[in-house]
PDB file of C-alpha atoms in Angstrom:
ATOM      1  CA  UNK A 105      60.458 -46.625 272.764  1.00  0.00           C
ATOM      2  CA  UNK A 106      59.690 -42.922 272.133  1.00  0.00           C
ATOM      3  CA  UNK A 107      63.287 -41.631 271.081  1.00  0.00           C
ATOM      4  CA  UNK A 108      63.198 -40.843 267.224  1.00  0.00           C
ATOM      5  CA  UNK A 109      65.708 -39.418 264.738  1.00  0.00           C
ATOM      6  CA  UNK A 110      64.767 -38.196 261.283  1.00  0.00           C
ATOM      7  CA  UNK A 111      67.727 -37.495 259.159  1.00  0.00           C
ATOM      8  CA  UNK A 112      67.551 -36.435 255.831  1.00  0.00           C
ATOM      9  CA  UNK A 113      67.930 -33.792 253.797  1.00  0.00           C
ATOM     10  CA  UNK A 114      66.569 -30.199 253.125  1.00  0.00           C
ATOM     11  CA  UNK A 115      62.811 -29.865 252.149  1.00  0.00           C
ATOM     12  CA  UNK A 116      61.913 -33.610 253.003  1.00  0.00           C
ATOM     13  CA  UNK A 117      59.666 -33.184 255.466  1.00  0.00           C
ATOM     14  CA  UNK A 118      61.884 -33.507 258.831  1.00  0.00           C
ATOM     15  CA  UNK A 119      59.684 -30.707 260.593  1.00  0.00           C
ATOM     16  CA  UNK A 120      56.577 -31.839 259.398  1.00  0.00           C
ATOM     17  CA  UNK A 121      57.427 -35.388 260.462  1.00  0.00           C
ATOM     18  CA  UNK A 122      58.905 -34.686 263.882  1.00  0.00           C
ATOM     19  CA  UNK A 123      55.813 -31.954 264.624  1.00  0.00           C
ATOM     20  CA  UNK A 124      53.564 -34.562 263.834  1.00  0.00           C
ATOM     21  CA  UNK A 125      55.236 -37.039 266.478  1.00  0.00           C
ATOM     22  CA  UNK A 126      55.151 -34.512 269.208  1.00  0.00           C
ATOM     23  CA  UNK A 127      51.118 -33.780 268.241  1.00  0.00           C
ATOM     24  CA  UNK A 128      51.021 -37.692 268.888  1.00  0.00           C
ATOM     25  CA  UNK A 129      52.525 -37.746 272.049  1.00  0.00           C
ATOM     26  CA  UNK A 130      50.952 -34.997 273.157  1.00  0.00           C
ATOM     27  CA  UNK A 131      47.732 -36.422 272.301  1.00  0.00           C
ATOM     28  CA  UNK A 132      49.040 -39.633 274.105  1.00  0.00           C
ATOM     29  CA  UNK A 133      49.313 -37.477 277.403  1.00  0.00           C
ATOM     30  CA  UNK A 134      53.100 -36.784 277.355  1.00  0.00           C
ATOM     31  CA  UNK A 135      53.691 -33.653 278.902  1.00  0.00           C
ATOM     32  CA  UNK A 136      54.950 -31.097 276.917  1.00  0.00           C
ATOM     33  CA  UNK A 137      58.519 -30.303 279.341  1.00  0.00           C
ATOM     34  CA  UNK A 138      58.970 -34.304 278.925  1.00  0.00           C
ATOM     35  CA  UNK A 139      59.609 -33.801 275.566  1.00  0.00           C
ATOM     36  CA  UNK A 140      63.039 -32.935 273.626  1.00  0.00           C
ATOM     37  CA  UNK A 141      63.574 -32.027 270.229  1.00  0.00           C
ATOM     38  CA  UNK A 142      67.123 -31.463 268.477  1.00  0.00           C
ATOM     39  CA  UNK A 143      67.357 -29.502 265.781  1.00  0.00           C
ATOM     40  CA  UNK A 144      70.222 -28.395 263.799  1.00  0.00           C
ATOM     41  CA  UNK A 145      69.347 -24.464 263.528  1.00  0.00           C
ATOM     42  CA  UNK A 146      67.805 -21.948 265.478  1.00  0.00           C
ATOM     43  CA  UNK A 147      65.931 -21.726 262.190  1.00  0.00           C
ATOM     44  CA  UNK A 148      64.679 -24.703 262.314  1.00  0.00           C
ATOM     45  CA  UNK A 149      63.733 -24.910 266.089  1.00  0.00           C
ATOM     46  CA  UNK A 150      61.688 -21.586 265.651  1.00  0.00           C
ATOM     47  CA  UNK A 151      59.633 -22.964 262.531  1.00  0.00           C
ATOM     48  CA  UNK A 152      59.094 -26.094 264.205  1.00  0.00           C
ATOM     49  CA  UNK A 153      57.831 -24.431 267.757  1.00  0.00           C
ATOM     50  CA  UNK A 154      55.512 -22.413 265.422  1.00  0.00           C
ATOM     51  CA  UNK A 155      54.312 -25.287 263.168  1.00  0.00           C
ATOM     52  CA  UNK A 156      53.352 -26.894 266.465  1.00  0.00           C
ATOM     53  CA  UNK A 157      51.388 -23.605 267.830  1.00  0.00           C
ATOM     54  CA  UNK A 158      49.898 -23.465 263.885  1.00  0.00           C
ATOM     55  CA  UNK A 159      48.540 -26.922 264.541  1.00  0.00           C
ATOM     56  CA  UNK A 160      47.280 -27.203 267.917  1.00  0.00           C
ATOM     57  CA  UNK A 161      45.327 -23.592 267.078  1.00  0.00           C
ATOM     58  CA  UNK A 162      44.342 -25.351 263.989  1.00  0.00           C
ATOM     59  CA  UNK A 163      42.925 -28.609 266.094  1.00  0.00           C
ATOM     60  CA  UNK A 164      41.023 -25.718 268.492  1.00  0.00           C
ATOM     61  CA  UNK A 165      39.923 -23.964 266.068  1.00  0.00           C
ATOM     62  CA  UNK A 166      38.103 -27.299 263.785  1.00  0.00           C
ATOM     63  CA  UNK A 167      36.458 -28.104 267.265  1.00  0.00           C
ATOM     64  CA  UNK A 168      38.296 -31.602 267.439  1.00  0.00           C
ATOM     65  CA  UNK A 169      39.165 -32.140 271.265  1.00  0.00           C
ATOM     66  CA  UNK A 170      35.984 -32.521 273.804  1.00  0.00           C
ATOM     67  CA  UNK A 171      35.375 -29.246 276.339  1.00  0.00           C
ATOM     68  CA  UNK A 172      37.461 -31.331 278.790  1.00  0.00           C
ATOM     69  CA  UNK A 173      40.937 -31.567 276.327  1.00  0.00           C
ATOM     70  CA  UNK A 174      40.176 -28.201 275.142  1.00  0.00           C
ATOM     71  CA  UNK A 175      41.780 -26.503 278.634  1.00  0.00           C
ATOM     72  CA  UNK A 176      44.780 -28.635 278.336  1.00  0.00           C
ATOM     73  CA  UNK A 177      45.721 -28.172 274.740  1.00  0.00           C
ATOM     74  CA  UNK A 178      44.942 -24.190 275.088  1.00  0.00           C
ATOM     75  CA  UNK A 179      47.286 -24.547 277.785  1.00  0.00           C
ATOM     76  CA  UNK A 180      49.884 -26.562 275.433  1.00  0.00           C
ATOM     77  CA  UNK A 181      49.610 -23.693 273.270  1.00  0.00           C
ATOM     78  CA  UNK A 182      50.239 -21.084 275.882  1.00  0.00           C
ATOM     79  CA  UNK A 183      53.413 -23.371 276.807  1.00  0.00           C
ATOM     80  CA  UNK A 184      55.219 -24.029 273.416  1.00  0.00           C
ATOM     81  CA  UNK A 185      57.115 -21.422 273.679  1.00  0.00           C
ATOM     82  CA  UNK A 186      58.893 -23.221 276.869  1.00  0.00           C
ATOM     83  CA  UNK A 187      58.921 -26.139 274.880  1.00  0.00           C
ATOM     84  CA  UNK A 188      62.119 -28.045 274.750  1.00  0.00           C
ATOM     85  CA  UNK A 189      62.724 -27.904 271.068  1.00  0.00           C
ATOM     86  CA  UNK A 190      66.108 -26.401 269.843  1.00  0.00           C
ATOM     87  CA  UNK A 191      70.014 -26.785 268.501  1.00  0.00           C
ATOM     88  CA  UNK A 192      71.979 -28.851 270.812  1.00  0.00           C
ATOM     89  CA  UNK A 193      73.845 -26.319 271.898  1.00  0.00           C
ATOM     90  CA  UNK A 194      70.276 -25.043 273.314  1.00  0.00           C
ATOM     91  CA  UNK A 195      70.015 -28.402 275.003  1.00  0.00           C
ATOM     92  CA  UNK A 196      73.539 -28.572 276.648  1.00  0.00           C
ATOM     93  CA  UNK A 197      73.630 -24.953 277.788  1.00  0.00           C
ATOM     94  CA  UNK A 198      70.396 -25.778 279.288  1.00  0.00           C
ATOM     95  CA  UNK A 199      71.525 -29.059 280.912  1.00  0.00           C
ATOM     96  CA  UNK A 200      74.579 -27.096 281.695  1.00  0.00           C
ATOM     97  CA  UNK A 201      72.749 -24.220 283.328  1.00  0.00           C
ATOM     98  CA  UNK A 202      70.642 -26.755 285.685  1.00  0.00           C
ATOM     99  CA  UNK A 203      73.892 -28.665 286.874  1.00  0.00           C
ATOM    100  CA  UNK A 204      76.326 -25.891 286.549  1.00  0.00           C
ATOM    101  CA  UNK A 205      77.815 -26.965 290.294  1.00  0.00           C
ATOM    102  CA  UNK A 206      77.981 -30.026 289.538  1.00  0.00           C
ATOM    103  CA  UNK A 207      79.498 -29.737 286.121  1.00  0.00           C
ATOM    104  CA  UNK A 208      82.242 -27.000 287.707  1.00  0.00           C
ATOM    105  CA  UNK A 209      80.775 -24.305 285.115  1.00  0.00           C
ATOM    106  CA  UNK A 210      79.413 -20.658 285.900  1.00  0.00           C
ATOM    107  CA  UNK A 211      75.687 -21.033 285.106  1.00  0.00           C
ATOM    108  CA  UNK A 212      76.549 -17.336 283.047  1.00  0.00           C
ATOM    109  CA  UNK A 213      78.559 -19.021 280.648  1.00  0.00           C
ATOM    110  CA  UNK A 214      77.901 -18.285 276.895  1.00  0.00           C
ATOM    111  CA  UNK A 215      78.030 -19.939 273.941  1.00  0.00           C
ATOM    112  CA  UNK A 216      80.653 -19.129 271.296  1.00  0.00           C
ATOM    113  CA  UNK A 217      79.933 -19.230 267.334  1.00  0.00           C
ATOM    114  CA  UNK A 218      81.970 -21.196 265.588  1.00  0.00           C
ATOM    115  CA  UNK A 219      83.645 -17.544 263.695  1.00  0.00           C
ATOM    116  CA  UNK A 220      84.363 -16.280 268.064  1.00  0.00           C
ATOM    117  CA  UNK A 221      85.675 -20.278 268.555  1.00  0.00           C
ATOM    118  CA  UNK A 222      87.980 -20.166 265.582  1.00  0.00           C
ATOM    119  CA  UNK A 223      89.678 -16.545 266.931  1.00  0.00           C
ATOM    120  CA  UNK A 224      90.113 -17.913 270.517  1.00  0.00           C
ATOM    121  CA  UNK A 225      91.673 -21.182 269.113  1.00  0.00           C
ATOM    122  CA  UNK A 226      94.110 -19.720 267.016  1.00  0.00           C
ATOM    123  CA  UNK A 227      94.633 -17.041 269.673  1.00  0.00           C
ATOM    124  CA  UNK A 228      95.606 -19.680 272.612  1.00  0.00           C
ATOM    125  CA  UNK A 229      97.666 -21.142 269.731  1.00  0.00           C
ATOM    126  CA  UNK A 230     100.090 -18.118 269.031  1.00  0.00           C
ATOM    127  CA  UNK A 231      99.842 -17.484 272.719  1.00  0.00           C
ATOM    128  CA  UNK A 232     101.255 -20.646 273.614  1.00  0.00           C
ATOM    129  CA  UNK A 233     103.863 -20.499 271.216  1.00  0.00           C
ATOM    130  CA  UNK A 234     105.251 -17.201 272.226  1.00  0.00           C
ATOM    131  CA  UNK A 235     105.241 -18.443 275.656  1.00  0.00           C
ATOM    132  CA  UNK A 236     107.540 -21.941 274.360  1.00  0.00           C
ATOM    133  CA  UNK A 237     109.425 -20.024 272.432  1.00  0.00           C
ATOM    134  CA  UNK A 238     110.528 -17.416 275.029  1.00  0.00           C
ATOM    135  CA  UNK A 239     110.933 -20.042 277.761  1.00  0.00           C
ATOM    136  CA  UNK A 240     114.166 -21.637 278.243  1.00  0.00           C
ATOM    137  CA  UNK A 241     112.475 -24.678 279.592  1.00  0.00           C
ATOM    138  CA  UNK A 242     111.301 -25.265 276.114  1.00  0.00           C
ATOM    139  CA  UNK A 243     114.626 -25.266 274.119  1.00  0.00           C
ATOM    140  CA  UNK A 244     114.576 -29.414 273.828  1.00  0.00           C
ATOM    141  CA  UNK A 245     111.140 -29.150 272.765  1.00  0.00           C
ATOM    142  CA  UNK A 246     111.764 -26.741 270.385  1.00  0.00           C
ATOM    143  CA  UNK A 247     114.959 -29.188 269.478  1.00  0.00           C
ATOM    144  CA  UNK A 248     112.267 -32.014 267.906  1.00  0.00           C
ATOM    145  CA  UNK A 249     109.566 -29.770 266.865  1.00  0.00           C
ATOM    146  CA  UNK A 250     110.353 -26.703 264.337  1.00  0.00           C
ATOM    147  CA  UNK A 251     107.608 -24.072 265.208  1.00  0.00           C
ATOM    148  CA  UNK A 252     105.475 -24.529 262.234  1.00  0.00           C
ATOM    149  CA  UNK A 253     105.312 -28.391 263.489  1.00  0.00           C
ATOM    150  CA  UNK A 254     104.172 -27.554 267.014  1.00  0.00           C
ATOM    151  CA  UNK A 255     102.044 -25.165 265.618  1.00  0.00           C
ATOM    152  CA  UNK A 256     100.203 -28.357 264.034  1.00  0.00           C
ATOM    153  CA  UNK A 257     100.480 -30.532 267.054  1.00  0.00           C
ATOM    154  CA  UNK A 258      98.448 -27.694 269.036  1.00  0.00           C
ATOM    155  CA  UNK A 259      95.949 -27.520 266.197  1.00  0.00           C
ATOM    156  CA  UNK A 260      95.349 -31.265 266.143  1.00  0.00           C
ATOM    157  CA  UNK A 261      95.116 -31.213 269.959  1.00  0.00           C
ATOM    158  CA  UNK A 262      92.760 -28.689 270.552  1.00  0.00           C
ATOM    159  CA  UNK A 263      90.544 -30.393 267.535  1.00  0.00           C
ATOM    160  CA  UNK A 264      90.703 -33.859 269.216  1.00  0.00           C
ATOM    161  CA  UNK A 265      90.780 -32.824 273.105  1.00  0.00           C
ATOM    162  CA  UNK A 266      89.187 -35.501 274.449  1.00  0.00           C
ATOM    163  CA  UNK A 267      91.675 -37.823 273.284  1.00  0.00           C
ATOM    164  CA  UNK A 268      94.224 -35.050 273.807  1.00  0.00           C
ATOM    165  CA  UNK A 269      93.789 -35.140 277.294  1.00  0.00           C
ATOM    166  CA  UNK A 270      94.074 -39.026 277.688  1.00  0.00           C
ATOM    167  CA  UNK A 271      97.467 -38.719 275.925  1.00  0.00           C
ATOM    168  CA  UNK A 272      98.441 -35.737 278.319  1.00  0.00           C
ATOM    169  CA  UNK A 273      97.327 -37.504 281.253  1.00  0.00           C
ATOM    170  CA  UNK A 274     100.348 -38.136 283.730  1.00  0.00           C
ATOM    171  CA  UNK A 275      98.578 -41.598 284.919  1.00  0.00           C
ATOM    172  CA  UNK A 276      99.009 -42.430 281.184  1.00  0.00           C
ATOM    173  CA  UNK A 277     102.205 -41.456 280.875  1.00  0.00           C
ATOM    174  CA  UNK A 278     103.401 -43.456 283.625  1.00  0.00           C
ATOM    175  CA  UNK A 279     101.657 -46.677 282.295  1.00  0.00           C
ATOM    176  CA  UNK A 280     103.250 -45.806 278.825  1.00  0.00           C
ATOM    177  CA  UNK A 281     107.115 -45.545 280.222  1.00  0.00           C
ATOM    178  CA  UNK A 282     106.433 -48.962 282.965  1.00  0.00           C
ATOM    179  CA  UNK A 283     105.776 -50.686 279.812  1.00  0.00           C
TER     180      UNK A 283
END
């Protein structure tokens, strides 16, 4: 099996330990696009890409592989840069990107930080309660829940929305009243 994870924590040798696990499979013959490599920072992807460059020049430079592996790790070297290796949101944008069809996405989508997701989430939040509380259609809702209240329900929904959904489902609602 060639899946790893290294957790632990800062300045224990995660980088060190994963570069030297690609270096292996690379020396094994895995291509270099076969591999992934999650990291939790862009930080930490871009020290790791260059840790691998560091050692492969390193490896050329010592006069370790024979004149036939010397063309293909030069040309690892030349590629690390297209190496898979960064955050998962790196990853998923990139799966994302590749499938965006198929995943009902536009491939130009962009990735929010977490300070842009907070605005927008507290943003639909006071948007959807000035919309319940200027609809009529609301008023029983409005009845149960005291603003503040829904404003927590819509809080705990968007932070759960997965499971949100399955609750909101009208398949599920039907099950839930039949029994």
């Amino acid at each position: 099996n060639l899946d790893v994870l290294v957790s632990a924590g800062a300045g224990s040798g995660k980088t060190r330990t994963l570069t030297a696990r690609i270096l292996s499979l690379l020396s094994e013959g895995v291509p270099l696009r076969a591999i992934v490599a999650v990291t939790f920072t862009i930080k930490a992807a871009s020290e790791m890409r260059n840790r691998l460059r560091s050692e492969i020049l390193r490896y050329l430079a010592d006069g370790g592989p024979s004149n036939d592996e010397r063309a293909r790790w030069r040309a690892i070297a030349s590629e690390i840069d297209a190496a898979r290796i960064g955050t998962i949101h790196s990853l998923c944008s990139e799966v994302l990107r590749f499938h965006a069809a198929e995943a009902g996405v536009d491939p130009r989508f962009t990735v929010l930080d977490e300070s842009q997701a907070g605005v927008r989430k507290r943003s639909a939040i006071e948007e959807t309660l000035a919309l319940v509380t200027s609809d009529a259609r609301f008023a029983p809702l409005l009845e149960v829940l005291s603003t503040e209240s829904l404003r927590t329900l819509l809080r705990l929904l968007l932070a759960d929305r997965l499971r949100a959904a399955q609750a909101l489902d009208p398949a599920n609602a039907q099950a839930i009243s039949a029994s």
